[in-house]
Amino acid sequence: MAMENWAFTRVQTLADSGIQTVPPEYVRRVEKTHHDPNRFQVPIIDLQLGFSSQQHDHFCKDQYDRIAAQISRAAENWGFFQIINHGIPDSLIARVQEASKAFFQLPTKEAYANEAQNPIGYGSKIGYSPDSEAKLEWGDYYYNAIWPPDMRDMSKWPIQLSDFTESMDEYSRELSKLFELLMEVLSRDLDLESENSLNESVGGERKGLHIRINYYPPCPQPDLVVGLAPHSDPNVLTILLHDQTPGLQIRKDGAWIDVQCIPGALVVNIADQMEILSNGKYKSIEHRGVVHKDRSRISWAVFCSPPQDMVVSPKRELIDEQHPPLYQGAPYREYLTKFFKKGLDGKGHIHNAKQQDSLVSNS
Ligand code: OGA
Ligand code: NI
């Protein structure tokens, strides 16, 4: 019998094989979902940007202030919100989705498989061992830097996919503008020295965008697995696009609740470095991905990150006798290293459940 030459299975392959029960390495205790959309609803914010996010230069002050107040409140009270009329054309979003959906259909996609200790490329969670708590997740992913273009690992870049490069270029430019708009709004809300303050604290022109395209195949026993285990994002801010299949959930007041699918909307979340910069005013909250019996789901998470050598610590304007720093400053590289080590397996996967003690408290 021919031996497979990789030591793990793609979830897509497992799902396609038609198995009726899930292998034990995926089975875990899954906390129940709280279904009460009337009580809990992630805020939806209309950015009123029309066709292009350039237009925010032409906002009138009242309009800007109203929208900025909604964003700031959502960052503080939820850590998650959805934006509509964000200025990114539907046609561009459709191109990003088309080009990257095609990746998971590529017969040659294993040529882009990631390597141990480095998540860049095509991956599935690895590192299961029967004597640990570590469990696998019901999903495969593609991960790479997308902006600036010289950060991309071209050895793992599916150059053969038509429109992949062009659509990622355009999408990255649009998202960079949105990330900067959000940081400008939050800098004002925090009363920082200038509206460019948060952007500068995460590297300004040197900050980077990474994409993680999550592919969650249908699962014969969806209640026994998770597509993506509970985690918070280690970066600064995340903007997520998903197809019209629910599955993203956030932990709100202890309960897991669904993030609704709204056509054309993007989901924004505060990530760990922003929580640190704001000295805890904005919350990087836990979220997870659940899966379905008869439907696959794809999501596109874009992470805005500081350069790895950048030291991120609470903004000094926010610190005084009454408000001591709640987090120690650390180069982003060190934060990531700790973040991976604390996790369940530390390899082949970029996210792990948030560990409070990796956000070192000074007090
Ligand atoms: C992520 C993430 C959620 C989803 O990739 O970090 O949280 O809906 N994804 O796939
Ligand atoms: Ni996430």
Tab-separated table of N, CA and C in Angstrom, residues 115-119 125-128 134 336-352:
chain	number	residue	atom	x	y	z
A	115	GLU	N	5.106	24.357	6.701
A	115	GLU	CA	6.070	23.469	7.338
A	115	GLU	C	5.964	23.628	8.854
A	116	ALA	N	6.474	22.630	9.581
A	116	ALA	CA	6.416	22.676	11.049
A	116	ALA	C	6.988	24.000	11.538
A	117	GLN	N	6.379	24.576	12.539
A	117	GLN	CA	6.841	25.819	13.171
A	117	GLN	C	6.613	27.056	12.319
A	118	ASN	N	6.020	26.907	11.148
A	118	ASN	CA	5.786	28.089	10.314
A	118	ASN	C	4.416	27.964	9.661
A	119	PRO	N	3.482	28.822	10.045
A	119	PRO	CA	2.112	28.664	9.548
A	119	PRO	C	1.910	29.101	8.098
A	125	LYS	N	-4.668	22.038	11.388
A	125	LYS	CA	-4.062	21.942	12.705
A	125	LYS	C	-3.381	20.587	12.876
A	126	ILE	N	-2.179	20.615	13.456
A	126	ILE	CA	-1.478	19.357	13.723
A	126	ILE	C	-1.093	19.332	15.194
A	127	GLY	N	-0.454	18.253	15.624
A	127	GLY	CA	0.061	18.228	16.982
A	127	GLY	C	-0.838	17.498	17.965
A	128	TYR	N	-1.798	16.738	17.447
A	128	TYR	CA	-2.635	15.954	18.345
A	128	TYR	C	-1.811	14.876	19.038
A	134	ALA	N	-4.880	18.405	23.702
A	134	ALA	CA	-4.913	18.964	22.356
A	134	ALA	C	-5.848	18.182	21.443
A	336	LEU	N	4.223	37.074	20.216
A	336	LEU	CA	3.771	35.953	19.385
A	336	LEU	C	4.380	34.638	19.847
A	337	THR	N	5.671	34.667	20.186
A	337	THR	CA	6.344	33.444	20.627
A	337	THR	C	5.657	32.880	21.862
A	338	LYS	N	5.389	33.774	22.822
A	338	LYS	CA	4.698	33.341	24.037
A	338	LYS	C	3.318	32.791	23.714
A	339	PHE	N	2.665	33.492	22.826
A	339	PHE	CA	1.303	33.146	22.435
A	339	PHE	C	1.241	31.729	21.862
A	340	PHE	N	2.208	31.398	21.004
A	340	PHE	CA	2.229	30.054	20.419
A	340	PHE	C	2.573	29.006	21.459
A	341	LYS	N	3.564	29.328	22.306
A	341	LYS	CA	4.027	28.348	23.291
A	341	LYS	C	2.951	27.981	24.284
A	342	LYS	N	2.162	28.986	24.673
A	342	LYS	CA	1.108	28.751	25.642
A	342	LYS	C	0.018	27.858	25.088
A	343	GLY	N	-0.001	27.749	23.780
A	343	GLY	CA	-1.136	27.099	23.147
A	343	GLY	C	-1.124	25.599	23.316
A	344	LEU	N	-2.028	24.967	22.646
A	344	LEU	CA	-2.230	23.548	22.842
A	344	LEU	C	-1.128	22.733	22.198
A	345	ASP	N	-0.634	23.197	21.066
A	345	ASP	CA	0.406	22.412	20.423
A	345	ASP	C	1.568	23.260	19.927
A	346	GLY	N	1.292	24.528	19.723
A	346	GLY	CA	2.377	25.430	19.375
A	346	GLY	C	2.924	25.294	17.970
A	347	LYS	N	2.362	24.446	17.165
A	347	LYS	CA	2.869	24.396	15.805
A	347	LYS	C	1.773	24.328	14.752
A	348	GLY	N	2.098	24.912	13.631
A	348	GLY	CA	1.210	24.811	12.482
A	348	GLY	C	-0.100	25.553	12.634
A	349	HIS	N	-0.208	26.366	13.635
A	349	HIS	CA	-1.477	27.039	13.847
A	349	HIS	C	-1.210	28.357	14.514
A	350	ILE	N	-1.824	29.415	14.008
A	350	ILE	CA	-1.436	30.722	14.515
A	350	ILE	C	-2.189	31.166	15.755
A	351	HIS	N	-3.341	30.564	16.016
A	351	HIS	CA	-4.128	31.072	17.140
A	351	HIS	C	-4.270	30.059	18.255
A	352	ASN	N	-4.281	30.573	19.447
A	352	ASN	CA	-4.563	29.722	20.597
A	352	ASN	C	-5.430	30.491	21.557
